[in-house]
Amino acid sequence: MSGKGDRERIYTNRELSWLQFNERVLEESEDRRVPLFERLRFISIFQSNLDEFFMVRVGSLYDQTLLKEKVLDSKTQMTAPEQLQYIYQNVRKLLPRKAKSYESLMAKLNDQGLEQVPLNSLSAQDFEFLKLYFEKEIAPLTSPQIIDKRQPFPFLKNKEIYVGVRIASKSGAVRLGIISASGHFGRIIYLPSQNGKVRFVLAEDLICLFVEKIFNRHEVLEKVLFRITRNADIDVEDEMVDVDFDYRDAMEELLKKRRKLTPVRLELSGEVSHELTEYLCDHFTLSREQVFVDTCPLDLSFVFALEGKLKGKAELFFSPVAPQIAACIDEKRSMIAQIVEKDILFHYPYHSIKPFISLLNEAANDPEVVSVKITLYRVAKDSKVINALINAAENGKEVSVVVELRARFDEENNIDWSKRLEEAGCHVIYGLPGYKVHSKLLLITRKLGNKIQYITQIGTGNYNEKTAQLYTDLSLMTANPAIGTDASVVFNSLFMGSVVESSTHLLVAPLCFKPRIIGLIDKEIAFAQQGEPAQILLKMNSLTDKVLIDKLIEASRAGVHIKMLVRGICCLKPRVPGSTENIEISSIVGRFLEHSRIFVFGLGERQKIYISSADFMTRNTERRVEVAAPIYDPAIQKEILHLLGIMMKDNVKARVQDMYGIYTYRKNEEEPVNAQEVLYREAYASAEQKKNMPQPPKALIQEKRNPHGFWKRVMRLFHR
């Protein structure tokens, strides 16, 4: 696979594959089966994704163009400039499609009672209302500036919208006036209702409409809304070469620096003159290729604020659903006792995260619990997980927390939480030098007389109550002492500042994950070469690790049947004769973000199943601390295979990748299967069935009490 033709035939460039994923998000806005307002929401998600892509991935490629030595993509051998060219070309194809979808949806929503009022056809009454609003509510809060020799170009914030005006000058040169379109005023301005219709305009459009009133001493030749996107790709380790620093303080300084990094994109809200475009490009040191013209709002985040104005319009939204308490859970019993009895698996968002929060709260108050250890990557703004940890520390438990301050764009939130945890008496560390801690691992240690008992939780997603309702993730809870011992080794290594060098049951990156995965694939290759049935089932967010990709190609050539669900980036093309003909790849993009990682190797009695925090990406397998857990419980194994089977039958939201890397909806003669809807229906059905089951007598569900528990409670009363 050394020739360029072979590489193009088998591999897909990472950045182009990501753009394909975001195109699938945009497709959701075009899908007539999706309710109207939800389709509008998907356009906003598409744009938000694209913003982050430019900040991180395009920013990284831009940095590579500044290096003396060429940096080549390991799979396609494309240079950074070549990749940027492909990105710019593909984005230009997607933007008109986004604008068309936005305009179409707003026209349909207009018929449903929501109107973005066009400013070029205002009625006299609306014009007077907006003029008065502008003069009283917005104009006094603006800070206009004209750029000249005495007024240098101001610093423009990342992704913030500005109104730019070209002002006439005696010399004929471009003179630019700038006003920030955000400030101490709301972005959405509601007009008086007509026939019950919700009518609005955006603040930036209103400022642009009346901008001549601000620059009233000058002749305004043209005006435009624009924003810049800045590079946000900072290498934390390179920035922190001094060993004598406070890591949290250094991260706070790093965040300030990120806000001032180089622009990598300029967006304009319509065509403007060559002179003004050149002026802006010269100032921001951008080429014309980095300028993108959009005809719909430059920032669509306002969409989410409109939802509250459409109450009573249920047909515009997905049917409301609520996470269900897993059927295996008895809410009246101790969570710890139930986990000791058998392993428990939650599948979010179909199952509620509440029992997991109950587990943490129970651990905080259980006299037998001596320590709670956890890794935190992204947590909710008002985190019940954090509150439970603080409660545990205040109750005298040893609480050790690994807070990853380098969780991109969640750094500030994590810095704030780390301070609160430390103030409560928790032992907090901030990950390892050179490695992000991305694992989702919890270890509760109990001392029962002379015995130690571990309660271990391993997940595929963050300890975040909000995303647990939006992302599909798996959470395994077990009292298996061997898994608990491995988890203890992971935490001991982290707090000693090192990585795990060997583990028995858990697969722990960076040293004990990829080699074990390769070994599991090799076993299937060996079975296939002996003429035995061989199978691999994989579900993940992204596939970019070339070593693992090449191993999967080797397995395919050996006759191993491989089925993969890869939601996002996929650098491998399936069904290529002679290489990947035994590989099938599909992607599900729907109401919930597919986020769980599942690895299945083999069939029958030799089948091994893992859930993992890691994707098959080089950053996960080599530069992060990740954990994959084996599934030993037969009932949970069956449950995971069941949900995988449903997802692989999806013919509503699944797209299948062909040998050319093109994704198309899976179409067959089978009954329609929307996997996410099926799994939610099953969760509801299980909860209803559990509700209708006869309840055992109370005496049968009371937990075995600690004989000394009563006297401990009495003693605590005297110490209050």
PDB file of C-alpha atoms in Angstrom, residues 274-399:
ATOM      1  CA  HIS A 274     -12.964  43.975  -3.947  1.00  0.00           C
ATOM      2  CA  GLU A 275     -11.408  46.968  -2.164  1.00  0.00           C
ATOM      3  CA  LEU A 276     -13.028  46.255   1.200  1.00  0.00           C
ATOM      4  CA  THR A 277     -12.296  42.525   0.989  1.00  0.00           C
ATOM      5  CA  GLU A 278      -8.639  43.202   0.208  1.00  0.00           C
ATOM      6  CA  TYR A 279      -8.433  45.701   3.062  1.00  0.00           C
ATOM      7  CA  LEU A 280      -9.729  43.148   5.584  1.00  0.00           C
ATOM      8  CA  CYS A 281      -7.553  40.355   4.179  1.00  0.00           C
ATOM      9  CA  ASP A 282      -4.452  42.532   4.395  1.00  0.00           C
ATOM     10  CA  HIS A 283      -5.140  43.456   7.992  1.00  0.00           C
ATOM     11  CA  PHE A 284      -5.841  39.885   9.145  1.00  0.00           C
ATOM     12  CA  THR A 285      -3.101  38.397   6.922  1.00  0.00           C
ATOM     13  CA  LEU A 286      -5.603  36.158   5.181  1.00  0.00           C
ATOM     14  CA  SER A 287      -5.734  34.997   1.580  1.00  0.00           C
ATOM     15  CA  ARG A 288      -8.886  35.271  -0.519  1.00  0.00           C
ATOM     16  CA  GLU A 289      -9.254  31.499  -0.145  1.00  0.00           C
ATOM     17  CA  GLN A 290      -9.868  32.041   3.563  1.00  0.00           C
ATOM     18  CA  VAL A 291     -12.799  34.385   2.925  1.00  0.00           C
ATOM     19  CA  PHE A 292     -16.272  32.823   2.933  1.00  0.00           C
ATOM     20  CA  VAL A 293     -19.490  34.564   1.939  1.00  0.00           C
ATOM     21  CA  ASP A 294     -22.680  33.439   3.678  1.00  0.00           C
ATOM     22  CA  THR A 295     -26.219  34.653   3.078  1.00  0.00           C
ATOM     23  CA  CYS A 296     -27.770  33.449   6.319  1.00  0.00           C
ATOM     24  CA  PRO A 297     -26.874  34.621   9.860  1.00  0.00           C
ATOM     25  CA  LEU A 298     -23.178  34.229  10.613  1.00  0.00           C
ATOM     26  CA  ASP A 299     -23.960  32.788  14.038  1.00  0.00           C
ATOM     27  CA  LEU A 300     -27.006  30.540  14.402  1.00  0.00           C
ATOM     28  CA  SER A 301     -26.738  29.930  18.142  1.00  0.00           C
ATOM     29  CA  PHE A 302     -29.771  32.200  18.645  1.00  0.00           C
ATOM     30  CA  VAL A 303     -31.975  29.391  17.306  1.00  0.00           C
ATOM     31  CA  PHE A 304     -32.108  27.648  20.683  1.00  0.00           C
ATOM     32  CA  ALA A 305     -33.518  30.777  22.369  1.00  0.00           C
ATOM     33  CA  LEU A 306     -36.538  30.743  20.048  1.00  0.00           C
ATOM     34  CA  GLU A 307     -37.803  27.411  21.335  1.00  0.00           C
ATOM     35  CA  GLY A 308     -39.478  28.949  24.379  1.00  0.00           C
ATOM     36  CA  LYS A 309     -41.573  31.184  22.119  1.00  0.00           C
ATOM     37  CA  LEU A 310     -43.156  28.198  20.391  1.00  0.00           C
ATOM     38  CA  LYS A 311     -44.908  26.509  23.286  1.00  0.00           C
ATOM     39  CA  GLY A 312     -48.069  24.823  22.155  1.00  0.00           C
ATOM     40  CA  LYS A 313     -46.514  23.938  18.778  1.00  0.00           C
ATOM     41  CA  ALA A 314     -45.635  20.338  19.623  1.00  0.00           C
ATOM     42  CA  GLU A 315     -45.594  19.341  15.957  1.00  0.00           C
ATOM     43  CA  LEU A 316     -42.456  21.452  15.431  1.00  0.00           C
ATOM     44  CA  PHE A 317     -40.391  19.350  17.843  1.00  0.00           C
ATOM     45  CA  PHE A 318     -39.373  15.785  18.498  1.00  0.00           C
ATOM     46  CA  SER A 319     -41.852  13.972  20.720  1.00  0.00           C
ATOM     47  CA  PRO A 320     -40.770  14.514  24.339  1.00  0.00           C
ATOM     48  CA  VAL A 321     -39.000  11.567  25.939  1.00  0.00           C
ATOM     49  CA  ALA A 322     -37.541  11.068  29.399  1.00  0.00           C
ATOM     50  CA  PRO A 323     -34.710   8.745  30.445  1.00  0.00           C
ATOM     51  CA  GLN A 324     -36.115   5.744  32.295  1.00  0.00           C
ATOM     52  CA  ILE A 325     -34.840   4.069  35.433  1.00  0.00           C
ATOM     53  CA  ALA A 326     -33.245   0.850  34.179  1.00  0.00           C
ATOM     54  CA  ALA A 327     -35.508  -2.137  34.778  1.00  0.00           C
ATOM     55  CA  CYS A 328     -32.760  -3.891  36.750  1.00  0.00           C
ATOM     56  CA  ILE A 329     -32.713  -1.120  39.383  1.00  0.00           C
ATOM     57  CA  ASP A 330     -34.791  -1.101  42.554  1.00  0.00           C
ATOM     58  CA  GLU A 331     -34.817   2.531  43.677  1.00  0.00           C
ATOM     59  CA  LYS A 332     -35.758   1.526  47.223  1.00  0.00           C
ATOM     60  CA  ARG A 333     -32.593  -0.481  47.684  1.00  0.00           C
ATOM     61  CA  SER A 334     -28.950   0.404  48.146  1.00  0.00           C
ATOM     62  CA  MET A 335     -27.162   0.854  44.815  1.00  0.00           C
ATOM     63  CA  ILE A 336     -24.005  -0.649  46.295  1.00  0.00           C
ATOM     64  CA  ALA A 337     -25.899  -3.756  47.411  1.00  0.00           C
ATOM     65  CA  GLN A 338     -27.396  -4.195  43.949  1.00  0.00           C
ATOM     66  CA  ILE A 339     -23.994  -3.864  42.260  1.00  0.00           C
ATOM     67  CA  VAL A 340     -22.526  -6.410  44.684  1.00  0.00           C
ATOM     68  CA  GLU A 341     -25.247  -8.854  43.630  1.00  0.00           C
ATOM     69  CA  LYS A 342     -24.623  -8.472  39.893  1.00  0.00           C
ATOM     70  CA  ASP A 343     -23.043  -6.210  37.296  1.00  0.00           C
ATOM     71  CA  ILE A 344     -25.258  -3.351  36.091  1.00  0.00           C
ATOM     72  CA  LEU A 345     -25.235  -1.571  32.729  1.00  0.00           C
ATOM     73  CA  PHE A 346     -26.871   1.767  31.940  1.00  0.00           C
ATOM     74  CA  HIS A 347     -27.436   2.877  28.361  1.00  0.00           C
ATOM     75  CA  TYR A 348     -27.851   6.641  28.149  1.00  0.00           C
ATOM     76  CA  PRO A 349     -29.993   8.544  27.215  1.00  0.00           C
ATOM     77  CA  TYR A 350     -32.524   5.711  27.338  1.00  0.00           C
ATOM     78  CA  HIS A 351     -31.664   5.029  30.980  1.00  0.00           C
ATOM     79  CA  SER A 352     -31.586   7.717  33.634  1.00  0.00           C
ATOM     80  CA  ILE A 353     -28.315   8.817  35.225  1.00  0.00           C
ATOM     81  CA  LYS A 354     -30.131   9.310  38.555  1.00  0.00           C
ATOM     82  CA  PRO A 355     -29.202   5.878  39.986  1.00  0.00           C
ATOM     83  CA  PHE A 356     -25.534   6.647  39.289  1.00  0.00           C
ATOM     84  CA  ILE A 357     -25.871   9.940  41.187  1.00  0.00           C
ATOM     85  CA  SER A 358     -27.560   7.938  43.955  1.00  0.00           C
ATOM     86  CA  LEU A 359     -24.525   5.638  44.024  1.00  0.00           C
ATOM     87  CA  LEU A 360     -22.220   8.623  44.572  1.00  0.00           C
ATOM     88  CA  ASN A 361     -24.464  10.069  47.271  1.00  0.00           C
ATOM     89  CA  GLU A 362     -24.686   6.688  48.960  1.00  0.00           C
ATOM     90  CA  ALA A 363     -20.896   6.364  48.903  1.00  0.00           C
ATOM     91  CA  ALA A 364     -20.602   9.837  50.440  1.00  0.00           C
ATOM     92  CA  ASN A 365     -22.668   8.716  53.433  1.00  0.00           C
ATOM     93  CA  ASP A 366     -21.770   5.020  53.730  1.00  0.00           C
ATOM     94  CA  PRO A 367     -19.651   4.473  56.893  1.00  0.00           C
ATOM     95  CA  GLU A 368     -17.895   1.529  55.193  1.00  0.00           C
ATOM     96  CA  VAL A 369     -16.641   3.658  52.295  1.00  0.00           C
ATOM     97  CA  VAL A 370     -13.092   4.852  52.914  1.00  0.00           C
ATOM     98  CA  SER A 371     -12.275   6.430  49.545  1.00  0.00           C
ATOM     99  CA  VAL A 372     -13.768   7.630  46.270  1.00  0.00           C
ATOM    100  CA  LYS A 373     -11.551   8.116  43.214  1.00  0.00           C
ATOM    101  CA  ILE A 374     -12.746   9.471  39.874  1.00  0.00           C
ATOM    102  CA  THR A 375     -11.522  10.943  36.586  1.00  0.00           C
ATOM    103  CA  LEU A 376     -13.371  14.028  35.333  1.00  0.00           C
ATOM    104  CA  TYR A 377     -13.171  15.337  31.764  1.00  0.00           C
ATOM    105  CA  ARG A 378     -16.361  17.307  31.069  1.00  0.00           C
ATOM    106  CA  VAL A 379     -18.987  17.885  33.759  1.00  0.00           C
ATOM    107  CA  ALA A 380     -22.249  19.813  33.797  1.00  0.00           C
ATOM    108  CA  LYS A 381     -22.394  23.482  34.804  1.00  0.00           C
ATOM    109  CA  ASP A 382     -24.440  22.637  37.897  1.00  0.00           C
ATOM    110  CA  SER A 383     -22.919  19.227  38.515  1.00  0.00           C
ATOM    111  CA  LYS A 384     -24.567  16.827  40.937  1.00  0.00           C
ATOM    112  CA  VAL A 385     -21.516  14.607  40.506  1.00  0.00           C
ATOM    113  CA  ILE A 386     -19.274  17.352  41.893  1.00  0.00           C
ATOM    114  CA  ASN A 387     -21.714  18.044  44.719  1.00  0.00           C
ATOM    115  CA  ALA A 388     -21.663  14.368  45.725  1.00  0.00           C
ATOM    116  CA  LEU A 389     -17.844  14.337  45.732  1.00  0.00           C
ATOM    117  CA  ILE A 390     -17.748  17.466  47.876  1.00  0.00           C
ATOM    118  CA  ASN A 391     -20.258  15.886  50.255  1.00  0.00           C
ATOM    119  CA  ALA A 392     -18.084  12.774  50.496  1.00  0.00           C
ATOM    120  CA  ALA A 393     -14.999  14.843  51.324  1.00  0.00           C
ATOM    121  CA  GLU A 394     -16.881  16.821  53.953  1.00  0.00           C
ATOM    122  CA  ASN A 395     -18.020  13.514  55.474  1.00  0.00           C
ATOM    123  CA  GLY A 396     -14.411  12.492  55.970  1.00  0.00           C
ATOM    124  CA  LYS A 397     -13.952  10.228  52.950  1.00  0.00           C
ATOM    125  CA  GLU A 398     -10.683  10.286  51.065  1.00  0.00           C
ATOM    126  CA  VAL A 399     -11.762  11.802  47.738  1.00  0.00           C
TER     127      VAL A 399
END
